[in-house]
Short mmCIF file of C-alpha atoms in Angstrom, two decimals:
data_model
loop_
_atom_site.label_atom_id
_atom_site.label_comp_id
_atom_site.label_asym_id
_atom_site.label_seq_id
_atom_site.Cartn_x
_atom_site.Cartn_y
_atom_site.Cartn_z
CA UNK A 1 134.98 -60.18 78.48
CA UNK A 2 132.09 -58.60 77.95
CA UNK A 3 131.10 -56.03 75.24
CA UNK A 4 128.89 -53.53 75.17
CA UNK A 5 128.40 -50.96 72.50
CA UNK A 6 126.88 -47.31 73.26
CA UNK A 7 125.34 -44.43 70.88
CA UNK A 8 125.38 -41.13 71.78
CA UNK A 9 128.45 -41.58 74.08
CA UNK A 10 130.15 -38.17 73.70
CA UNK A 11 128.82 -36.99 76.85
CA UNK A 12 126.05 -36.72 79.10
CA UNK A 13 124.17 -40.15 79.87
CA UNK A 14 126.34 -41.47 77.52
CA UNK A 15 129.70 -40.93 78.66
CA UNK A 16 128.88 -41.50 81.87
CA UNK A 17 127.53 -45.34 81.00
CA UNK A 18 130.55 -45.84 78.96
CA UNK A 19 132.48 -44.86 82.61
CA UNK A 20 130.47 -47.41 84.79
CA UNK A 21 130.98 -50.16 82.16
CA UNK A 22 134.72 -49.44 81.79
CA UNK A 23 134.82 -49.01 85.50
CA UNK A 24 133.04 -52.56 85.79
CA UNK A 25 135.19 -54.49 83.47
CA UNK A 26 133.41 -54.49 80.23
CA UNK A 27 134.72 -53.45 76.64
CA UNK A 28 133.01 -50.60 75.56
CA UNK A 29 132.74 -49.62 72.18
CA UNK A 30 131.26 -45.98 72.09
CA UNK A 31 129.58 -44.54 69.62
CA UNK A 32 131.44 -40.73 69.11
CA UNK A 33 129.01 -38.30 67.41
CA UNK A 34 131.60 -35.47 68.33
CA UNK A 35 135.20 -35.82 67.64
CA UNK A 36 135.97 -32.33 69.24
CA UNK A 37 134.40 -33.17 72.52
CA UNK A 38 137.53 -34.54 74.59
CA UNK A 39 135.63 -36.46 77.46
CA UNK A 40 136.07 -40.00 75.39
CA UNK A 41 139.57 -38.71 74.84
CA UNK A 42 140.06 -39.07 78.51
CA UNK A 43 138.29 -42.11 79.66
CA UNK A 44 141.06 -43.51 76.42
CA UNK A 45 143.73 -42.78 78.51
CA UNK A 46 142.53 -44.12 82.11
CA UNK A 47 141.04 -47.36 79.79
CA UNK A 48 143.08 -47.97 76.76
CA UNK A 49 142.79 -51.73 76.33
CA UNK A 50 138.93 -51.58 77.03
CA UNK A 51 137.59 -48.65 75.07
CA UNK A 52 137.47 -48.26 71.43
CA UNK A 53 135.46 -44.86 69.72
CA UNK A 54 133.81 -45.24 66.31
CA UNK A 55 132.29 -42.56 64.55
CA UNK A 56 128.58 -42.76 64.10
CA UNK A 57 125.36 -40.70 63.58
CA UNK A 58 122.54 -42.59 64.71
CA UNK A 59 120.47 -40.44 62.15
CA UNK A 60 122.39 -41.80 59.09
CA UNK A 61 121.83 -44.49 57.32
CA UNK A 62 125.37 -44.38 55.85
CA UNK A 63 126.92 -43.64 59.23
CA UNK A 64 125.47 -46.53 60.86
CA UNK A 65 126.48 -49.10 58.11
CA UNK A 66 130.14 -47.54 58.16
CA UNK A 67 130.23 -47.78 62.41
CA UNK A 68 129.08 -51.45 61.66
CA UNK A 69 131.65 -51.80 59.39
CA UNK A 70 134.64 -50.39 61.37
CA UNK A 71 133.27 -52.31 64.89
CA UNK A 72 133.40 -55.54 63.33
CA UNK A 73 137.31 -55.04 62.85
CA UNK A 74 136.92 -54.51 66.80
CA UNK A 75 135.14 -57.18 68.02
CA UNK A 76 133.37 -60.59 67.31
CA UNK A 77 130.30 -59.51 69.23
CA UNK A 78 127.95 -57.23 71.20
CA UNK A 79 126.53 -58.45 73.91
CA UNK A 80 124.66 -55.18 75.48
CA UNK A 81 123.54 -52.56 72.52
CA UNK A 82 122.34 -49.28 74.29
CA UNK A 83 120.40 -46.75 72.34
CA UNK A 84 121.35 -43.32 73.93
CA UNK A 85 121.71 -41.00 71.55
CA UNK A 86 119.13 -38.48 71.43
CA UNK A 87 118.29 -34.88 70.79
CA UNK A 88 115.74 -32.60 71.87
CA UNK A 89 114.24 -29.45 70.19
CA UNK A 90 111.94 -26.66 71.99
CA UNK A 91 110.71 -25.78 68.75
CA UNK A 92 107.98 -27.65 66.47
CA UNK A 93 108.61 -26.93 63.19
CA UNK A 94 108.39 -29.38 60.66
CA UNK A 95 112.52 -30.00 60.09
CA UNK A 96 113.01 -30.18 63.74
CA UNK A 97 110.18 -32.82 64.45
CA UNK A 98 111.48 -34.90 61.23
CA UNK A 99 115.02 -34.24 62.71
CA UNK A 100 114.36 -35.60 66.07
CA UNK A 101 112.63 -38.89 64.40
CA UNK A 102 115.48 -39.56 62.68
CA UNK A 103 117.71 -39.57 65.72
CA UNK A 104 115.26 -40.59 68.72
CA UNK A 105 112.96 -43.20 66.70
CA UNK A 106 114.70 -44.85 63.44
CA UNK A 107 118.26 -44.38 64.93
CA UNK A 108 117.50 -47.26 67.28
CA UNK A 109 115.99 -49.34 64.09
CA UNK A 110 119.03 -48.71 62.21
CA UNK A 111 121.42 -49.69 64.80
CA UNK A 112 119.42 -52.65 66.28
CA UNK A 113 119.10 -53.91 62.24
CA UNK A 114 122.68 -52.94 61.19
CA UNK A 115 124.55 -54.45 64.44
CA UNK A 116 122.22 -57.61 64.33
CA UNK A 117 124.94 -60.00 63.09
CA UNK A 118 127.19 -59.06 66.37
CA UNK A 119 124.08 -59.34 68.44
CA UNK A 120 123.48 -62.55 67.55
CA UNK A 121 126.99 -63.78 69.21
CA UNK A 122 126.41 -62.03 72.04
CA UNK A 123 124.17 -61.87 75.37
CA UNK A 124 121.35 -60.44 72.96
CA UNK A 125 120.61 -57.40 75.28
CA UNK A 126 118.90 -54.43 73.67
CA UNK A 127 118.39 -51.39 75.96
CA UNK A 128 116.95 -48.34 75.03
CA UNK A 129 116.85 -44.84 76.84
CA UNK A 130 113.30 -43.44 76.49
CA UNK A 131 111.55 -40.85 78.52
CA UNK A 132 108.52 -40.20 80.88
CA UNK A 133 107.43 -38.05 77.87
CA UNK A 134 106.99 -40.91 75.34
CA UNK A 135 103.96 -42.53 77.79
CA UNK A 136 101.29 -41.08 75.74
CA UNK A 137 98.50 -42.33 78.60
CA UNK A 138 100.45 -40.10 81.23
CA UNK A 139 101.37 -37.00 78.83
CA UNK A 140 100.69 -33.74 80.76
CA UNK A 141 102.62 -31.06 78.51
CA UNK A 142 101.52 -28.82 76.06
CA UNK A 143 104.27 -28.56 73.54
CA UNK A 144 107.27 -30.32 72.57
CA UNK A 145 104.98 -32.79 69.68
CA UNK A 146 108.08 -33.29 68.32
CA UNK A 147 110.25 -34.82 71.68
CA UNK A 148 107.00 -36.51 72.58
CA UNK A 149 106.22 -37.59 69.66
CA UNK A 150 109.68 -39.03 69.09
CA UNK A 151 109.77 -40.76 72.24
CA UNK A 152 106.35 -42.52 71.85
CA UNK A 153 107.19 -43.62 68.57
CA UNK A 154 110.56 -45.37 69.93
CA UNK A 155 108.89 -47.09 72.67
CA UNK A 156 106.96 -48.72 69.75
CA UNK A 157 109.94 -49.08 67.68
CA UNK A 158 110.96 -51.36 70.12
CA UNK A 159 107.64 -53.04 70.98
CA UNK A 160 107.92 -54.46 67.33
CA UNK A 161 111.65 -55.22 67.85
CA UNK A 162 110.61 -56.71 71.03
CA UNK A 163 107.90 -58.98 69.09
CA UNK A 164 109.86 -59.74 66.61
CA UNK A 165 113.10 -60.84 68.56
CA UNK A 166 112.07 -61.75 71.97
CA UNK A 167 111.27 -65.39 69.99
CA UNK A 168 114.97 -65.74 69.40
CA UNK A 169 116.30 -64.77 72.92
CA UNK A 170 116.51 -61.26 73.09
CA UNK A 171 115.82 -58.98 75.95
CA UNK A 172 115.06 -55.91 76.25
CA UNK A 173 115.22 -52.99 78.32
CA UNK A 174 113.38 -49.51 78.19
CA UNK A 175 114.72 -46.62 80.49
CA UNK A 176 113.44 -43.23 81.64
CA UNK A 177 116.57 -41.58 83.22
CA UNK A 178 114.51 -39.06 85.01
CA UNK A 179 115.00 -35.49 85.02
CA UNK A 180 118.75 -35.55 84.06
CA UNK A 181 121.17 -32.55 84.04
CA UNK A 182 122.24 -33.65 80.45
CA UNK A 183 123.82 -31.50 77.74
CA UNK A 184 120.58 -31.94 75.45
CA UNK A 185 120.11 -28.10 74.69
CA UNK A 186 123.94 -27.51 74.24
CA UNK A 187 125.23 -26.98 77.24
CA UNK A 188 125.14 -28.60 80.52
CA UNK A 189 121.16 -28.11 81.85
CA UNK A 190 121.98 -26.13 85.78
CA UNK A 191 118.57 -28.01 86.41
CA UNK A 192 117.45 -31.35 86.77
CA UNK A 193 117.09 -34.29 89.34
CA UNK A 194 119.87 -36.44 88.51
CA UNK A 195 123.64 -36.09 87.58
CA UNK A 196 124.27 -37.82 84.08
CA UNK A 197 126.49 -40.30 86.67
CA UNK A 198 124.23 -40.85 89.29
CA UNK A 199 121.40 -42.13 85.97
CA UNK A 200 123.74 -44.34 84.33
CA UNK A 201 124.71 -45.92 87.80
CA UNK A 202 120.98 -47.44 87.98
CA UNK A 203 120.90 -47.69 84.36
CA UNK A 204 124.03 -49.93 84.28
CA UNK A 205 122.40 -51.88 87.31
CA UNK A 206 119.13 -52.60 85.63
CA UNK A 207 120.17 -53.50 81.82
CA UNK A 208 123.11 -55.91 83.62
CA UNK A 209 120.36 -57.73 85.64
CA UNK A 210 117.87 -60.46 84.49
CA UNK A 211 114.83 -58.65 83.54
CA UNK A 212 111.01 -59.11 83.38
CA UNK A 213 109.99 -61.00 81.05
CA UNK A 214 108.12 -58.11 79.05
CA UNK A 215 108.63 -54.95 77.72
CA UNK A 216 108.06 -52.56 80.72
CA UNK A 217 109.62 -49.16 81.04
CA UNK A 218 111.55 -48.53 84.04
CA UNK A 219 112.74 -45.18 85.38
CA UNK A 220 115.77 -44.43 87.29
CA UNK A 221 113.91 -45.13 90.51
CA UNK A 222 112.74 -48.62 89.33
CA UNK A 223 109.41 -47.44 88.97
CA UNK A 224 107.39 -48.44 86.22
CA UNK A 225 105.60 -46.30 83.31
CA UNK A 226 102.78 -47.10 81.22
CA UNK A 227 103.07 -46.88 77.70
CA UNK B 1 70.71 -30.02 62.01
CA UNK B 2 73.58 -27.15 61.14
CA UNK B 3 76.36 -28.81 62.37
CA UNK B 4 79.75 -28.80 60.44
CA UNK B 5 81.58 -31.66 59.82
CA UNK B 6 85.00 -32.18 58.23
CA UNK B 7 86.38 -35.72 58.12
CA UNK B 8 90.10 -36.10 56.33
CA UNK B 9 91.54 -39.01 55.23
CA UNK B 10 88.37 -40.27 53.21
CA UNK B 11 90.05 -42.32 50.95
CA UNK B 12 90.24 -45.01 54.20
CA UNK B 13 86.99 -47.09 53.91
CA UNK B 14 86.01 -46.42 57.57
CA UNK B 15 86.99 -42.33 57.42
CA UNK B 16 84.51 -42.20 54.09
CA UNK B 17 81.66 -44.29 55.97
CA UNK B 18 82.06 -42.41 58.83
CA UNK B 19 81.58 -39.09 56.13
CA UNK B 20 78.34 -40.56 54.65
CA UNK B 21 76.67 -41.45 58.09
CA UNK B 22 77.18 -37.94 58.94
CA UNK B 23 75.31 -37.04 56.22
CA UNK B 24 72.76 -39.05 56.72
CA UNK B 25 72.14 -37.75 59.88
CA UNK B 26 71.51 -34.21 58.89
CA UNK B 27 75.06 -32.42 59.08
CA UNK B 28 76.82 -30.56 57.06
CA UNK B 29 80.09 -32.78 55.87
CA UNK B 30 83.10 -31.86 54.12
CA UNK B 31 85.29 -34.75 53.34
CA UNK B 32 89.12 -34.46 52.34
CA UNK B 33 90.97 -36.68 49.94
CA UNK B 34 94.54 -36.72 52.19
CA UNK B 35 96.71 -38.83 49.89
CA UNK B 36 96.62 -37.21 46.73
CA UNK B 37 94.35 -39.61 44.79
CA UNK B 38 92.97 -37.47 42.04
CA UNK B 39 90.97 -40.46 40.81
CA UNK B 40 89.41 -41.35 43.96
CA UNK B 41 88.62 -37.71 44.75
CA UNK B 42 86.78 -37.60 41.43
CA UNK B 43 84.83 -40.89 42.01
CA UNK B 44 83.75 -39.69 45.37
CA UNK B 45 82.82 -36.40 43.66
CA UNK B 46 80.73 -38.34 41.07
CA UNK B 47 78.79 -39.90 43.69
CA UNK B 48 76.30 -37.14 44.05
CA UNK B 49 76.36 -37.70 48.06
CA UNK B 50 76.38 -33.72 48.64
CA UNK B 51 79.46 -34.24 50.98
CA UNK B 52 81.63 -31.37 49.41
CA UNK B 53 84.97 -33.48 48.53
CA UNK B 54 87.87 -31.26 48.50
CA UNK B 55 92.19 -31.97 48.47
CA UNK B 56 94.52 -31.46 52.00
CA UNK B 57 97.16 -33.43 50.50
CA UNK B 58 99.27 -34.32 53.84
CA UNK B 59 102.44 -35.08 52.22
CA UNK B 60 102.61 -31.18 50.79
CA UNK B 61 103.17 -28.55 53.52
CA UNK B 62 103.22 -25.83 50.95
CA UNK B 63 99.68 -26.76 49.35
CA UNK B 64 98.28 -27.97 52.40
CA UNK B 65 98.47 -24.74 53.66
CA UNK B 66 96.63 -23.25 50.70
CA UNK B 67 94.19 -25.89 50.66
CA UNK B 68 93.46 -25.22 54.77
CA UNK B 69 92.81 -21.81 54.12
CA UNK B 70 90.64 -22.40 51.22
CA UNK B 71 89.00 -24.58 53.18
CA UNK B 72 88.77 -22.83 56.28
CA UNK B 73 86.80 -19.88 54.32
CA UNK B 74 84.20 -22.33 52.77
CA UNK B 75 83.44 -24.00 56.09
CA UNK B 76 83.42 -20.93 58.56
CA UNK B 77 82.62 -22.56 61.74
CA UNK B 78 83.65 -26.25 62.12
CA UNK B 79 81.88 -28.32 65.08
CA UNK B 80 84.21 -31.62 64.51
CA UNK B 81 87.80 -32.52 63.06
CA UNK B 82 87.63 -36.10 61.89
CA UNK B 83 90.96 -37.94 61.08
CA UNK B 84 92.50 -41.26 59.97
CA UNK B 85 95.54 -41.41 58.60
CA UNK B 86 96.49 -44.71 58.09
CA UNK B 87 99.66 -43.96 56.31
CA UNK B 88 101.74 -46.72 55.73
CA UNK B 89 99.11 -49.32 55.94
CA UNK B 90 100.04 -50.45 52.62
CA UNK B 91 103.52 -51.68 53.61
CA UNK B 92 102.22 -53.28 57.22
CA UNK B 93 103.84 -56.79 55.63
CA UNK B 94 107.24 -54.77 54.73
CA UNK B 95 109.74 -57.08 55.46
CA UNK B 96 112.99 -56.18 57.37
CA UNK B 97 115.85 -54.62 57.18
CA UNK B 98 113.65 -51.60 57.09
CA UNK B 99 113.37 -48.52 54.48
CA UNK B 100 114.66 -45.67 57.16
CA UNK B 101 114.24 -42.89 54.90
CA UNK B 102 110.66 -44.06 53.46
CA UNK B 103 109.29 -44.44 57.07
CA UNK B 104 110.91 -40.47 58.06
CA UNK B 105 109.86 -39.23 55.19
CA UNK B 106 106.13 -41.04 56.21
CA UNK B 107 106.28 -39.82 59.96
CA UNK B 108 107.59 -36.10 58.97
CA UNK B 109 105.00 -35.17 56.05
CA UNK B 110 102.17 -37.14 57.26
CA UNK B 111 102.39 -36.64 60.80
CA UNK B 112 103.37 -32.91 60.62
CA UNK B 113 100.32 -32.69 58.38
CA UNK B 114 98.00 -33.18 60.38
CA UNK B 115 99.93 -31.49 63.10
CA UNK B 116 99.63 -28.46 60.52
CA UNK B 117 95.57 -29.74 59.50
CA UNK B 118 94.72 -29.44 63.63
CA UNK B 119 96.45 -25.85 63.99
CA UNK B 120 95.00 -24.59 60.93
CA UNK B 121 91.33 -25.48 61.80
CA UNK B 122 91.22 -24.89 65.73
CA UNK B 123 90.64 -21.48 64.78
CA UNK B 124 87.48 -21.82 63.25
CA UNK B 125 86.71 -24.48 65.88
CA UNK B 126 87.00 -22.13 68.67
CA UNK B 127 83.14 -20.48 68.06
CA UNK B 128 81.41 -23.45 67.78
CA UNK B 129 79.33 -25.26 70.56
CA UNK B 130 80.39 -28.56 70.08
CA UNK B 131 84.61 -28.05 69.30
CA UNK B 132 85.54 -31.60 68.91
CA UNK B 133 88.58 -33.24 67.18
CA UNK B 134 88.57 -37.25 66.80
CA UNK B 135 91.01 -40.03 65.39
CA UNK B 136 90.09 -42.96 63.63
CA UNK B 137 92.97 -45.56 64.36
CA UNK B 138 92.44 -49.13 65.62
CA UNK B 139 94.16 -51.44 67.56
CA UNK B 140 96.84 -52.60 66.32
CA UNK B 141 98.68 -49.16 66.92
CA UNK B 142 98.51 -49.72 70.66
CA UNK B 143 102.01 -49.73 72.09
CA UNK B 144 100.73 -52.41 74.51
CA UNK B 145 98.48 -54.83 72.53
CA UNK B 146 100.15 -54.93 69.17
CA UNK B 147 101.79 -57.78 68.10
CA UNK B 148 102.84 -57.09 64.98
CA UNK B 149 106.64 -57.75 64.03
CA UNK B 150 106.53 -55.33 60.77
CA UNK B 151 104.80 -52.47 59.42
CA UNK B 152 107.09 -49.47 60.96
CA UNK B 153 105.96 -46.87 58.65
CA UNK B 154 102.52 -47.32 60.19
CA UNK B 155 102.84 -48.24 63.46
CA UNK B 156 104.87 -45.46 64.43
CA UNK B 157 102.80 -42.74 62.66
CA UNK B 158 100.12 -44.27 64.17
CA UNK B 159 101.97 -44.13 67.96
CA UNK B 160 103.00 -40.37 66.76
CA UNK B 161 99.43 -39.57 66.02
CA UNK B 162 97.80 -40.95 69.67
CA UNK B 163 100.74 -38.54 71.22
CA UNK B 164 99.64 -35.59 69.41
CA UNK B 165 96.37 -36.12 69.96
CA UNK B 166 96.92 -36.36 74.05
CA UNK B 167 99.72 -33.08 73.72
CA UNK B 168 96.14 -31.25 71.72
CA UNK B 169 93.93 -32.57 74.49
CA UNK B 170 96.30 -30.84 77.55
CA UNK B 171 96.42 -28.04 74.99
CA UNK B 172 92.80 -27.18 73.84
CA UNK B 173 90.90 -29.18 76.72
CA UNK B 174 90.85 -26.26 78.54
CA UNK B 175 89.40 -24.35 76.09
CA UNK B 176 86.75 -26.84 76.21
CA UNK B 177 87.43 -29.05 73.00
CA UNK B 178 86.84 -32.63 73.06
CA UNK B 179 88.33 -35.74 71.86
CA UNK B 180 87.46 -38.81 70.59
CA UNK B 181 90.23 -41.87 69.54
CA UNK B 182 88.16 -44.52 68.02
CA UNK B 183 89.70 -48.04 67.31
CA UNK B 184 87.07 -48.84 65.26
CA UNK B 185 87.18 -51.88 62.25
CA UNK B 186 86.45 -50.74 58.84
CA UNK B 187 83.38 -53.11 58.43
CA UNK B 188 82.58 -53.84 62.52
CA UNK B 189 79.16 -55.44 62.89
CA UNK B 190 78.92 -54.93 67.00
CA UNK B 191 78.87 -51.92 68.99
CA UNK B 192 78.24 -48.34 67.91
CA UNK B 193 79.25 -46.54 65.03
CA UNK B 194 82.20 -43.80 64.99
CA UNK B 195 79.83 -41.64 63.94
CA UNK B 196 77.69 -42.97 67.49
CA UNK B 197 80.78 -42.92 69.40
CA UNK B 198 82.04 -39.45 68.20
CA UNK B 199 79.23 -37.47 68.38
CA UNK B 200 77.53 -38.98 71.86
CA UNK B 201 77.78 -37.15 74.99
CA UNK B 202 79.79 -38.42 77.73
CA UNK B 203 79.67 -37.69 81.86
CA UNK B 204 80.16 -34.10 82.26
CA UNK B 205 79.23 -31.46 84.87
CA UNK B 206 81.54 -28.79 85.53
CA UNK B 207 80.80 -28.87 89.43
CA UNK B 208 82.41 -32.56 89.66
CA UNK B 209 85.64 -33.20 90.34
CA UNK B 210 87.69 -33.25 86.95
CA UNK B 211 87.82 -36.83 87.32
CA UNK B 212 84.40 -37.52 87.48
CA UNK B 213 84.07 -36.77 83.89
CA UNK B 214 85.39 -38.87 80.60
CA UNK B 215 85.55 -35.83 79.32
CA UNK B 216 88.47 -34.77 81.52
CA UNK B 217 90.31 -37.81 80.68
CA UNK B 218 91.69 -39.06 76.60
CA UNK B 219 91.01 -42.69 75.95
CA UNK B 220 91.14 -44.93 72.72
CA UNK B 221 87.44 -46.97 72.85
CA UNK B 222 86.52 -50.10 70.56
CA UNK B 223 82.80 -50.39 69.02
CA UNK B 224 81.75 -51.79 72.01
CA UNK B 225 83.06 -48.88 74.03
CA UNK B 226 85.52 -50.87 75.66
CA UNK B 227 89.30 -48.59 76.67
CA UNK B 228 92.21 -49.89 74.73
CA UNK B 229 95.73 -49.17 76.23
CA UNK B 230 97.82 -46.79 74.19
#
């Protein structure tokens, strides 16, 4: 059976991967940031032989090492890591920039570096969820450095992983979800393009097919976006 | 030739070139030490070049900010905002598994640094003529040409720092600032200077379309003026 492990799966994008996977067959290991949030709860009970929760905080170190720890008494391997979990601030100050690098740039490193040995046994899939707003050559707002700057610095996060791995058989994917109705401010954005569901659907397509072979980033739509 | 120039980061070899060329060319240049090396701020002082060396030491918001507005007063008007800040160059060859909290603590104080340098200074950029803010970076901190396996700390300041510079541009192009990202080597021997490359004139007449103009538009360019991807 297949494994694949997910950050940031409380709820949103997520949760709504973790769904499609279970839905499809696969063993899902999700990543819980938030105990209290009961939508994992529930998927536990429609999928209790394929879903397992660990604790984890992309933006810790500590966290990350621990998750390792506790998913390697779950399974022998990993054969599709996706990056989700993410934040987003609408202010710039200097905590809320450093904040959102923690999470949306090194949380990737750390989990790419930490989870490396169950990887290895695995398909050797490494998708990450980016944004439109990480393309620096088509950047058209005039705030958010910090989400921008976040995102940019991911999508070279995993250029380098991408250099450095692709060698031994990797592959990896970068996604822009599009415009998603997500719970990124708090609560559930009334706005947006997609449903968290309707994102993960082509997300789940794309990151379970064969891919180019390059680092391209690929919204919702299939389209592509320059870095 | 009164026009002000303030170039930061001039303890990199190219920033401090780029510093004295200015001055050989008539203007006015203020050069800041950006990484807290007392020693090299004194040695540059000691060179008698009459570039006034001061401090913006990126990696402490609290005496940044006094050191911008000291700054701010001596210069008055500034023309251009020169920057590299190659931060993390040191550990390009680090070797995996990574030092997380070395390359936040890199990306938050030197990257919200200049963030903090660019907001400080566009106010006293807004009366002059000329209202132009340029990077020094180079190529290997393109997203699409870099091949480079290692390094984090400096590649992603580096990616952080083209971003901010595009998020200024929609910001203060308006306005009618200008940009310059120059992915220049320290000792090139082709092509034009940064100095040359920052200070020419480019395509622009208002009455053209906006995309008739490289003004209108934010590119990285080698020596030999050639675009580099992000």
């Amino acid at each position: 059976m297949n494994t694949v492990m997910v950050t940031g799966a409380d709820r949103g994008v997520g949760a709504a991967l973790c769904g499609i996977f279970l839905e499809h067959g696969w063993t899902v290991i999700a990543g819980q940031y938030m105990p209290d949030w009961k939508q994992l709860a529930g998927m536990q009970e429609d999928y209790p032989e394929q879903l397992n929760t660990v604790k984890l905080d992309v933006g810790s170190t500590e966290s990350v090492k621990k998750a390792f720890e506790k998913t390697t008494q779950m399974t022998e391997k990993i054969d599709l890591l996706i990056n989700c979990a993410g934040i987003i601030s609408n202010a710039d100050t200097a905590e809320t920039i450093s904040k959102m690098f923690q999470v949306n740039t090194l949380g990737t490193l750390r989990m790419v570096e930490t989870f490396q040995p169950l990887l290895e046994k695995g398909q050797k899939k490494i998708a990450s969820i980016s944004s439109e707003a990480g393309s620096i050559s088509l950047s058209h707002r005039k705030d958010h450095f910090g989400y921008c700057m976040s995102k940019a610095a991911l999508n070279m996060t995993v250029k380098l992983l991408y250099n450095e791995l692709k060698p031994k058989g990797y592959r990896f994917y970068l996604y822009h979800p599009g415009w998603v109705k997500s719970y990124m401010l708090g609560e559930k954005s009334t706005t947006g393009d997609y449903e968290p569901e309707e994102t993960a659907l082509a997300a789940f397509e794309q990151f379970t097919a064969e891919n180019e072979d390059a680092l391209i980033l690929k919204d919702v739509q299939g389209h592509y976006w320059s870095f | 030739m009164n026009e002000k120039v303030l170039v930061v980061g001039a303890e990199w070899p190219l920033a401090w070139k780029t510093a004295k060329e200015f001055k050989e060319k008539g203007y006015q240049v203020y050069a800041a030490i950006s990484n807290g090396d007392c020693r090299r701020m004194q040695e540059f002082i000691s060179m008698d070049t009459n570039i006034e060396i001061s401090e913006l030491p990126m990696s402490d918001h609290k005496k940044l900010e006094t050191c911008i507005a000291e700054l701010k007063n001596r210069i008055g008007v500034l023309d251009y905002l020169i920057i590299q800040e190659d931060c993390g160059h040191e550990a390009i060859q680090a070797p995996a598994p990574n030092d997380y909290d070395k390359i936040e603590n890199t990306l938050s104080h030197y990257v919200c640094g200049v963030k903090a340098l660019i907001d400080g200074m566009v106010p006293i950029m807004r009366n002059s003529l000329t209202k132009r803010i340029a990077l020094l970076s180079g190529e290997i901190s393109s997203v699409n040409l870099t091949d480079a396996t290692s390094g984090y700390e400096f590649h992603l300041s580096q990616t952080a720092l083209h971003m901010m510079l595009h998020i200024y541009f929609n910001l203060l192009r308006p306005e009618g600032f200008t940009f310059r990202c120059a992915c220049f080597p320290d000792n090139g021997r082709t092509g034009v200077s940064p100095c040359q490359y920052i200070t020419c004139s480019f395509s622009y007449d208002e009455r053209d379309p906006y995309c008739h103009s490289e003004e209108n538009r934010i590119v990285m360019r080698d020596a030999c003026f050639r675009e580099i991807p992000w």
